PDB file of C-alpha atoms in Angstrom:
ATOM      1  CA  MET T   1      10.193   5.152  -8.698  1.00 55.00           C
ATOM      2  CA  GLY T   2      11.500   6.926 -11.816  1.00 75.00           C
ATOM      3  CA  LYS T   3      12.074  10.590 -12.447  1.00 88.00           C
ATOM      4  CA  ILE T   4      10.038  13.499 -11.070  1.00 92.00           C
ATOM      5  CA  ILE T   5       7.541  15.118 -13.470  1.00 92.00           C
ATOM      6  CA  SER T   6       6.223  18.388 -12.069  1.00 89.00           C
ATOM      7  CA  ARG T   7       5.771  20.653 -15.098  1.00 94.00           C
ATOM      8  CA  LYS T   8       2.736  20.819 -17.370  1.00 96.00           C
ATOM      9  CA  LEU T   9       4.794  20.918 -20.563  1.00 96.00           C
ATOM     10  CA  GLU T  10       6.690  17.825 -19.504  1.00 96.00           C
ATOM     11  CA  ILE T  11       3.617  15.731 -18.681  1.00 97.00           C
ATOM     12  CA  LYS T  12       2.008  16.875 -21.927  1.00 98.00           C
ATOM     13  CA  LYS T  13       5.060  15.714 -23.863  1.00 97.00           C
ATOM     14  CA  HIS T  14       4.924  12.274 -22.224  1.00 97.00           C
ATOM     15  CA  THR T  15       1.154  11.952 -22.634  1.00 98.00           C
ATOM     16  CA  ASP T  16       1.253  13.057 -26.278  1.00 98.00           C
ATOM     17  CA  ALA T  17       3.964  10.472 -26.983  1.00 98.00           C
ATOM     18  CA  CYS T  18       1.759   7.781 -25.434  1.00 98.00           C
ATOM     19  CA  LEU T  19      -1.231   8.933 -27.501  1.00 98.00           C
ATOM     20  CA  ASP T  20       0.897   8.652 -30.647  1.00 98.00           C
ATOM     21  CA  VAL T  21       1.556   5.023 -29.703  1.00 98.00           C
ATOM     22  CA  TYR T  22      -2.178   4.531 -29.127  1.00 98.00           C
ATOM     23  CA  ARG T  23      -3.022   5.845 -32.613  1.00 97.00           C
ATOM     24  CA  GLU T  24      -0.329   3.815 -34.330  1.00 98.00           C
ATOM     25  CA  GLN T  25      -0.314   0.556 -32.346  1.00 98.00           C
ATOM     26  CA  GLY T  26      -3.532   0.352 -30.327  1.00 97.00           C
ATOM     27  CA  VAL T  27      -4.593   0.005 -26.704  1.00 97.00           C
ATOM     28  CA  SER T  28      -2.151  -2.680 -25.502  1.00 97.00           C
ATOM     29  CA  ALA T  29       0.930  -0.829 -26.724  1.00 98.00           C
ATOM     30  CA  PHE T  30      -0.453   2.414 -25.289  1.00 98.00           C
ATOM     31  CA  ILE T  31      -0.926   0.906 -21.818  1.00 98.00           C
ATOM     32  CA  LYS T  32       2.612  -0.459 -21.772  1.00 98.00           C
ATOM     33  CA  THR T  33       4.053   2.898 -22.859  1.00 98.00           C
ATOM     34  CA  PHE T  34       1.840   4.943 -20.521  1.00 98.00           C
ATOM     35  CA  ASN T  35       2.875   2.781 -17.594  1.00 98.00           C
ATOM     36  CA  THR T  36       6.558   3.367 -18.376  1.00 96.00           C
ATOM     37  CA  GLN T  37       6.350   7.019 -19.409  1.00 96.00           C
ATOM     38  CA  VAL T  38       3.887   8.269 -16.773  1.00 97.00           C
ATOM     39  CA  LEU T  39       2.724   5.854 -14.091  1.00 97.00           C
ATOM     40  CA  GLN T  40       6.149   4.569 -13.092  1.00 96.00           C
ATOM     41  CA  ASN T  41       7.452   8.102 -12.637  1.00 96.00           C
ATOM     42  CA  LYS T  42       6.879  10.441  -9.709  1.00 95.00           C
ATOM     43  CA  VAL T  43       4.152  12.735 -11.045  1.00 96.00           C
ATOM     44  CA  LYS T  44       2.294  15.308  -8.950  1.00 95.00           C
ATOM     45  CA  PHE T  45      -1.457  14.807  -8.800  1.00 97.00           C
ATOM     46  CA  PRO T  46      -2.372  18.022 -10.687  1.00 97.00           C
ATOM     47  CA  MET T  47      -0.127  16.862 -13.543  1.00 97.00           C
ATOM     48  CA  LEU T  48      -1.786  13.444 -13.527  1.00 98.00           C
ATOM     49  CA  GLU T  49      -5.192  15.131 -13.649  1.00 98.00           C
ATOM     50  CA  TYR T  50      -4.032  17.126 -16.658  1.00 98.00           C
ATOM     51  CA  SER T  51      -2.773  13.944 -18.309  1.00 98.00           C
ATOM     52  CA  GLY T  52      -6.144  12.270 -17.668  1.00 98.00           C
ATOM     53  CA  LYS T  53      -7.913  15.212 -19.282  1.00 98.00           C
ATOM     54  CA  LEU T  54      -5.687  14.914 -22.368  1.00 98.00           C
ATOM     55  CA  LEU T  55      -6.514  11.202 -22.600  1.00 98.00           C
ATOM     56  CA  TYR T  56     -10.234  11.900 -22.260  1.00 98.00           C
ATOM     57  CA  GLU T  57     -10.084  14.480 -25.044  1.00 98.00           C
ATOM     58  CA  SER T  58      -8.100  12.243 -27.409  1.00 98.00           C
ATOM     59  CA  ILE T  59      -9.426   8.709 -26.871  1.00 98.00           C
ATOM     60  CA  PRO T  60     -12.902   7.890 -28.253  1.00 98.00           C
ATOM     61  CA  PRO T  61     -15.583   7.354 -25.567  1.00 98.00           C
ATOM     62  CA  GLU T  62     -16.073   3.718 -26.601  1.00 97.00           C
ATOM     63  CA  GLU T  63     -12.465   2.889 -25.689  1.00 98.00           C
ATOM     64  CA  GLN T  64     -12.061   5.031 -22.561  1.00 98.00           C
ATOM     65  CA  LEU T  65     -13.385   2.419 -20.141  1.00 98.00           C
ATOM     66  CA  GLU T  66     -11.141  -0.285 -21.576  1.00 98.00           C
ATOM     67  CA  ILE T  67      -8.234   2.081 -20.942  1.00 98.00           C
ATOM     68  CA  CYS T  68      -9.458   2.595 -17.357  1.00 98.00           C
ATOM     69  CA  ASP T  69      -9.853  -1.163 -16.824  1.00 98.00           C
ATOM     70  CA  ARG T  70      -6.299  -1.806 -17.947  1.00 98.00           C
ATOM     71  CA  ILE T  71      -4.880   1.045 -15.906  1.00 98.00           C
ATOM     72  CA  GLU T  72      -6.719  -0.270 -12.822  1.00 97.00           C
ATOM     73  CA  ARG T  73      -5.083  -3.689 -13.272  1.00 97.00           C
ATOM     74  CA  LEU T  74      -1.638  -2.058 -13.029  1.00 97.00           C
ATOM     75  CA  LYS T  75      -2.417  -1.095  -9.392  1.00 96.00           C
ATOM     76  CA  THR T  76      -0.422   2.153  -9.386  1.00 97.00           C
ATOM     77  CA  ILE T  77      -1.242   5.141  -7.186  1.00 97.00           C
ATOM     78  CA  GLY T  78      -1.186   7.537 -10.141  1.00 97.00           C
ATOM     79  CA  GLY T  79      -3.434   5.281 -12.164  1.00 98.00           C
ATOM     80  CA  ASN T  80      -6.257   6.012  -9.725  1.00 98.00           C
ATOM     81  CA  VAL T  81      -5.945   9.727 -10.446  1.00 98.00           C
ATOM     82  CA  ILE T  82      -6.159   9.056 -14.192  1.00 98.00           C
ATOM     83  CA  ILE T  83      -9.203   6.814 -13.704  1.00 98.00           C
ATOM     84  CA  GLY T  84     -10.847   9.322 -11.373  1.00 98.00           C
ATOM     85  CA  ILE T  85     -10.485  12.190 -13.837  1.00 98.00           C
ATOM     86  CA  ILE T  86     -11.674  10.211 -16.859  1.00 98.00           C
ATOM     87  CA  LEU T  87     -14.773   9.033 -14.963  1.00 98.00           C
ATOM     88  CA  GLN T  88     -15.330  12.550 -13.630  1.00 98.00           C
ATOM     89  CA  LEU T  89     -15.305  13.964 -17.159  1.00 98.00           C
ATOM     90  CA  ARG T  90     -17.645  11.201 -18.329  1.00 98.00           C
ATOM     91  CA  LEU T  91     -20.265  12.087 -15.695  1.00 98.00           C
ATOM     92  CA  ARG T  92     -21.896  14.617 -18.011  1.00 97.00           C
ATOM     93  CA  ASP T  93     -22.707  12.060 -20.726  1.00 98.00           C
ATOM     94  CA  TYR T  94     -22.528   8.746 -18.836  1.00 98.00           C
ATOM     95  CA  PHE T  95     -23.606   9.645 -15.297  1.00 98.00           C
ATOM     96  CA  GLU T  96     -24.851   6.305 -13.959  1.00 97.00           C
ATOM     97  CA  GLN T  97     -22.184   4.324 -15.780  1.00 98.00           C
ATOM     98  CA  SER T  98     -19.426   6.521 -14.340  1.00 98.00           C
ATOM     99  CA  LEU T  99     -20.693   5.999 -10.785  1.00 98.00           C
ATOM    100  CA  GLU T 100     -20.961   2.249 -11.408  1.00 98.00           C
ATOM    101  CA  LYS T 101     -17.400   2.032 -12.728  1.00 98.00           C
ATOM    102  CA  ALA T 102     -16.122   4.035  -9.748  1.00 98.00           C
ATOM    103  CA  THR T 103     -17.979   1.600  -7.472  1.00 98.00           C
ATOM    104  CA  GLU T 104     -16.431  -1.345  -9.295  1.00 98.00           C
ATOM    105  CA  TYR T 105     -12.858  -0.045  -9.096  1.00 98.00           C
ATOM    106  CA  ILE T 106     -13.129   0.993  -5.453  1.00 98.00           C
ATOM    107  CA  SER T 107     -14.662  -2.351  -4.466  1.00 96.00           C
ATOM    108  CA  GLN T 108     -11.580  -4.028  -5.960  1.00 94.00           C
ATOM    109  CA  ALA T 109      -9.216  -1.789  -3.969  1.00 94.00           C
ATOM    110  CA  ASP T 110      -6.171  -3.177  -2.230  1.00 89.00           C
ATOM    111  CA  ALA T 111      -5.228   0.056  -0.418  1.00 94.00           C
ATOM    112  CA  TRP T 112      -6.931   3.024   1.261  1.00 95.00           C
ATOM    113  CA  TYR T 113      -5.707   5.582  -1.273  1.00 96.00           C
ATOM    114  CA  VAL T 114      -7.758   3.985  -4.072  1.00 97.00           C
ATOM    115  CA  CYS T 115     -10.943   4.867  -2.154  1.00 96.00           C
ATOM    116  CA  ASP T 116      -9.903   8.417  -1.391  1.00 97.00           C
ATOM    117  CA  ILE T 117      -8.481   9.300  -4.820  1.00 98.00           C
ATOM    118  CA  ILE T 118     -11.410   7.959  -6.856  1.00 98.00           C
ATOM    119  CA  GLY T 119     -14.028   8.755  -4.203  1.00 98.00           C
ATOM    120  CA  GLU T 120     -13.183  12.455  -4.144  1.00 98.00           C
ATOM    121  CA  ARG T 121     -12.873  12.806  -7.917  1.00 98.00           C
ATOM    122  CA  VAL T 122     -16.030  10.906  -8.841  1.00 98.00           C
ATOM    123  CA  PHE T 123     -18.472  10.752  -5.911  1.00 98.00           C
ATOM    124  CA  GLY T 124     -17.330  14.097  -4.495  1.00 98.00           C
ATOM    125  CA  PHE T 125     -17.402  15.905  -7.821  1.00 98.00           C
ATOM    126  CA  ALA T 126     -20.789  14.364  -8.674  1.00 98.00           C
ATOM    127  CA  LEU T 127     -22.240  15.509  -5.345  1.00 98.00           C
ATOM    128  CA  LEU T 128     -20.958  19.018  -5.893  1.00 97.00           C
ATOM    129  CA  HIS T 129     -22.164  19.427  -9.463  1.00 97.00           C
ATOM    130  CA  HIS T 130     -25.113  16.982  -9.715  1.00 97.00           C
ATOM    131  CA  SER T 131     -26.337  16.819  -6.117  1.00 97.00           C
ATOM    132  CA  LEU T 132     -29.992  15.954  -6.817  1.00 97.00           C
ATOM    133  CA  GLU T 133     -29.060  12.942  -8.935  1.00 97.00           C
ATOM    134  CA  THR T 134     -26.098  11.885  -6.812  1.00 98.00           C
ATOM    135  CA  ILE T 135     -27.510  11.910  -3.275  1.00 98.00           C
ATOM    136  CA  PRO T 136     -29.847   8.931  -3.949  1.00 98.00           C
ATOM    137  CA  GLU T 137     -26.884   7.078  -5.449  1.00 98.00           C
ATOM    138  CA  ILE T 138     -24.790   7.762  -2.336  1.00 98.00           C
ATOM    139  CA  LYS T 139     -27.656   6.600  -0.111  1.00 97.00           C
ATOM    140  CA  LYS T 140     -28.027   3.405  -2.150  1.00 97.00           C
ATOM    141  CA  ARG T 141     -24.306   2.671  -1.892  1.00 97.00           C
ATOM    142  CA  SER T 142     -24.300   3.337   1.853  1.00 96.00           C
ATOM    143  CA  GLY T 143     -25.936  -0.067   2.250  1.00 94.00           C
ATOM    144  CA  HIS T 144     -23.059  -1.785   0.450  1.00 90.00           C
ATOM    145  CA  LEU T 145     -21.077  -4.365   2.404  1.00 89.00           C
ATOM    146  CA  ASN T 146     -17.697  -3.418   0.938  1.00 96.00           C
ATOM    147  CA  ASN T 147     -15.716  -1.380   3.472  1.00 96.00           C
ATOM    148  CA  TRP T 148     -13.536   0.266   0.804  1.00 97.00           C
ATOM    149  CA  LEU T 149     -16.632   1.598  -0.931  1.00 97.00           C
ATOM    150  CA  LEU T 150     -18.082   2.954   2.321  1.00 97.00           C
ATOM    151  CA  ARG T 151     -14.784   4.678   3.060  1.00 97.00           C
ATOM    152  CA  SER T 152     -14.879   6.263  -0.411  1.00 98.00           C
ATOM    153  CA  LEU T 153     -18.364   7.691   0.179  1.00 98.00           C
ATOM    154  CA  GLY T 154     -16.972   9.522   3.193  1.00 98.00           C
ATOM    155  CA  ALA T 155     -14.095  10.858   1.096  1.00 98.00           C
ATOM    156  CA  GLY T 156     -16.543  12.057  -1.544  1.00 98.00           C
ATOM    157  CA  ILE T 157     -18.836  13.745   0.983  1.00 98.00           C
ATOM    158  CA  HIS T 158     -15.825  15.429   2.609  1.00 98.00           C
ATOM    159  CA  TYR T 159     -14.676  16.778  -0.758  1.00 98.00           C
ATOM    160  CA  ALA T 160     -18.108  18.127  -1.715  1.00 98.00           C
ATOM    161  CA  ILE T 161     -18.635  19.896   1.615  1.00 98.00           C
ATOM    162  CA  LYS T 162     -15.140  21.396   1.554  1.00 97.00           C
ATOM    163  CA  LYS T 163     -15.776  22.735  -1.949  1.00 97.00           C
ATOM    164  CA  GLY T 164     -19.070  24.400  -0.981  1.00 97.00           C
ATOM    165  CA  LEU T 165     -21.939  21.894  -1.236  1.00 98.00           C
ATOM    166  CA  ASP T 166     -25.224  23.551  -0.222  1.00 97.00           C
ATOM    167  CA  LYS T 167     -26.433  23.179   3.360  1.00 97.00           C
ATOM    168  CA  LYS T 168     -29.641  21.325   2.454  1.00 97.00           C
ATOM    169  CA  SER T 169     -27.655  18.600   0.701  1.00 98.00           C
ATOM    170  CA  VAL T 170     -25.135  18.398   3.556  1.00 98.00           C
ATOM    171  CA  LYS T 171     -27.980  17.867   6.032  1.00 98.00           C
ATOM    172  CA  ILE T 172     -29.324  14.938   4.004  1.00 98.00           C
ATOM    173  CA  LEU T 173     -25.851  13.429   3.699  1.00 98.00           C
ATOM    174  CA  PHE T 174     -25.218  13.777   7.435  1.00 98.00           C
ATOM    175  CA  ARG T 175     -28.133  11.413   8.052  1.00 98.00           C
ATOM    176  CA  ILE T 176     -26.254   8.855   5.948  1.00 97.00           C
ATOM    177  CA  LEU T 177     -23.090   9.441   7.991  1.00 98.00           C
ATOM    178  CA  LEU T 178     -25.078   8.925  11.212  1.00 97.00           C
ATOM    179  CA  SER T 179     -26.292   5.564   9.927  1.00 96.00           C
ATOM    180  CA  LYS T 180     -22.644   4.406   9.960  1.00 97.00           C
ATOM    181  CA  ALA T 181     -21.656   6.096  13.230  1.00 97.00           C
ATOM    182  CA  ASN T 182     -21.395   2.863  15.240  1.00 96.00           C
ATOM    183  CA  THR T 183     -19.285   0.810  12.838  1.00 96.00           C
ATOM    184  CA  ARG T 184     -16.151  -0.870  14.169  1.00 95.00           C
ATOM    185  CA  ASP T 185     -14.455  -1.202  10.791  1.00 96.00           C
ATOM    186  CA  LYS T 186     -11.282   0.915  10.647  1.00 96.00           C
ATOM    187  CA  GLU T 187     -11.597   1.864   6.962  1.00 96.00           C
ATOM    188  CA  ILE T 188     -15.251   2.891   7.220  1.00 96.00           C
ATOM    189  CA  ARG T 189     -14.470   4.912  10.341  1.00 97.00           C
ATOM    190  CA  GLN T 190     -11.713   6.742   8.488  1.00 97.00           C
ATOM    191  CA  GLY T 191     -13.961   7.832   5.618  1.00 97.00           C
ATOM    192  CA  ILE T 192     -17.184   8.461   7.554  1.00 97.00           C
ATOM    193  CA  GLY T 193     -15.296  10.219  10.348  1.00 98.00           C
ATOM    194  CA  TRP T 194     -13.510  12.445   7.845  1.00 97.00           C
ATOM    195  CA  ALA T 195     -16.848  13.555   6.385  1.00 98.00           C
ATOM    196  CA  ALA T 196     -18.391  14.067   9.840  1.00 98.00           C
ATOM    197  CA  LYS T 197     -15.442  16.227  10.899  1.00 98.00           C
ATOM    198  CA  THR T 198     -15.786  18.337   7.754  1.00 98.00           C
ATOM    199  CA  THR T 199     -19.531  18.717   8.331  1.00 98.00           C
ATOM    200  CA  ALA T 200     -18.842  20.065  11.826  1.00 98.00           C
ATOM    201  CA  LYS T 201     -16.146  22.427  10.561  1.00 97.00           C
ATOM    202  CA  PHE T 202     -18.304  24.052   7.892  1.00 97.00           C
ATOM    203  CA  HIS T 203     -21.840  23.516   9.240  1.00 97.00           C
ATOM    204  CA  PRO T 204     -21.929  23.479  13.066  1.00 97.00           C
ATOM    205  CA  GLU T 205     -25.634  24.311  12.904  1.00 97.00           C
ATOM    206  CA  ILE T 206     -26.267  20.894  11.345  1.00 98.00           C
ATOM    207  CA  ILE T 207     -24.428  19.277  14.241  1.00 98.00           C
ATOM    208  CA  ALA T 208     -26.627  21.238  16.666  1.00 97.00           C
ATOM    209  CA  HIS T 209     -29.736  20.031  14.825  1.00 98.00           C
ATOM    210  CA  PHE T 210     -28.709  16.379  15.247  1.00 98.00           C
ATOM    211  CA  ALA T 211     -27.292  16.789  18.777  1.00 97.00           C
ATOM    212  CA  ALA T 212     -29.732  14.346  20.401  1.00 97.00           C
ATOM    213  CA  LYS T 213     -28.875  11.569  17.964  1.00 97.00           C
ATOM    214  CA  ILE T 214     -25.138  12.294  18.105  1.00 97.00           C
ATOM    215  CA  ASN T 215     -25.264  11.909  21.898  1.00 96.00           C
ATOM    216  CA  ASP T 216     -27.274   8.667  21.748  1.00 96.00           C
ATOM    217  CA  ASP T 217     -24.870   5.866  22.717  1.00 95.00           C
ATOM    218  CA  ASP T 218     -27.113   3.256  21.086  1.00 94.00           C
ATOM    219  CA  ILE T 219     -26.558   4.616  17.576  1.00 95.00           C
ATOM    220  CA  VAL T 220     -23.317   6.612  17.793  1.00 97.00           C
ATOM    221  CA  ASP T 221     -19.916   5.427  19.041  1.00 97.00           C
ATOM    222  CA  ASN T 222     -17.373   7.663  20.719  1.00 97.00           C
ATOM    223  CA  TRP T 223     -15.050   7.743  17.681  1.00 97.00           C
ATOM    224  CA  PHE T 224     -17.765   9.575  15.717  1.00 98.00           C
ATOM    225  CA  ARG T 225     -18.303  12.109  18.496  1.00 98.00           C
ATOM    226  CA  ARG T 226     -14.540  12.712  18.695  1.00 97.00           C
ATOM    227  CA  LYS T 227     -14.482  13.544  14.970  1.00 97.00           C
ATOM    228  CA  ILE T 228     -17.401  15.935  15.483  1.00 97.00           C
ATOM    229  CA  ASP T 229     -15.565  17.639  18.364  1.00 97.00           C
ATOM    230  CA  ILE T 230     -12.434  18.103  16.251  1.00 97.00           C
ATOM    231  CA  GLY T 231     -14.527  19.613  13.464  1.00 97.00           C
ATOM    232  CA  LEU T 232     -16.281  22.024  15.819  1.00 96.00           C
ATOM    233  CA  LYS T 233     -12.941  23.194  17.204  1.00 95.00           C
ATOM    234  CA  ARG T 234     -11.691  23.748  13.660  1.00 93.00           C
ATOM    235  CA  ASN T 235     -14.836  25.771  12.942  1.00 91.00           C
ATOM    236  CA  GLN T 236     -13.773  28.245  15.598  1.00 87.00           C
ATOM    237  CA  LEU T 237     -10.335  28.559  14.008  1.00 81.00           C
ATOM    238  CA  TYR T 238     -11.915  28.704  10.532  1.00 70.00           C
ATOM    239  CA  LYS T 239     -14.031  31.694  11.593  1.00 63.00           C
TER     240      LYS T 239
END
């Protein structure tokens, strides 16, 4: 890993230099430069988010997804933050397309952090700010066979609840979590369990409402109940 970039002025300087290459030489040269100048360095996530915002503001919408596609192929941790922020910012004008691209990238994941980074920034942000439109999309994707995608839904639900998603929406989403509460897949358990734990921490009354189902061994495995218990204990500390 290259040098550490932790200051806003520094990441702006690097990003602006890459955008100059983009304007003068096009997408391919930009990707090569951005990989060297930004993605191969040790950059804190908030700085990467800022860089992604600068790219979104400077690159025309019709070329943003090509940029995301090429960044995804580099398979860098930081690239997922860039992708997540660009898709997040595109939600306002390209809502369904942004969710579809997030689904595509996560389904192609080769590591857990892809799911969590993009899942929080796209699915989580969409749930928080466009809950009515997003909840049906989350429910639809909950039937997907890809375990990385299912993990990412949990990450997104966790993020939205932590940031203050309304109780009515959380209750609907908890039903989706319950539908996955007997999975044996490690990745799905990580994401779904994370969201269940966060539900219990912030909304113990929802857990009480679903107590009978949570305690039904036919539909809920012990790992899910353990996550609930941890969340309820954290609720006491949170209070």
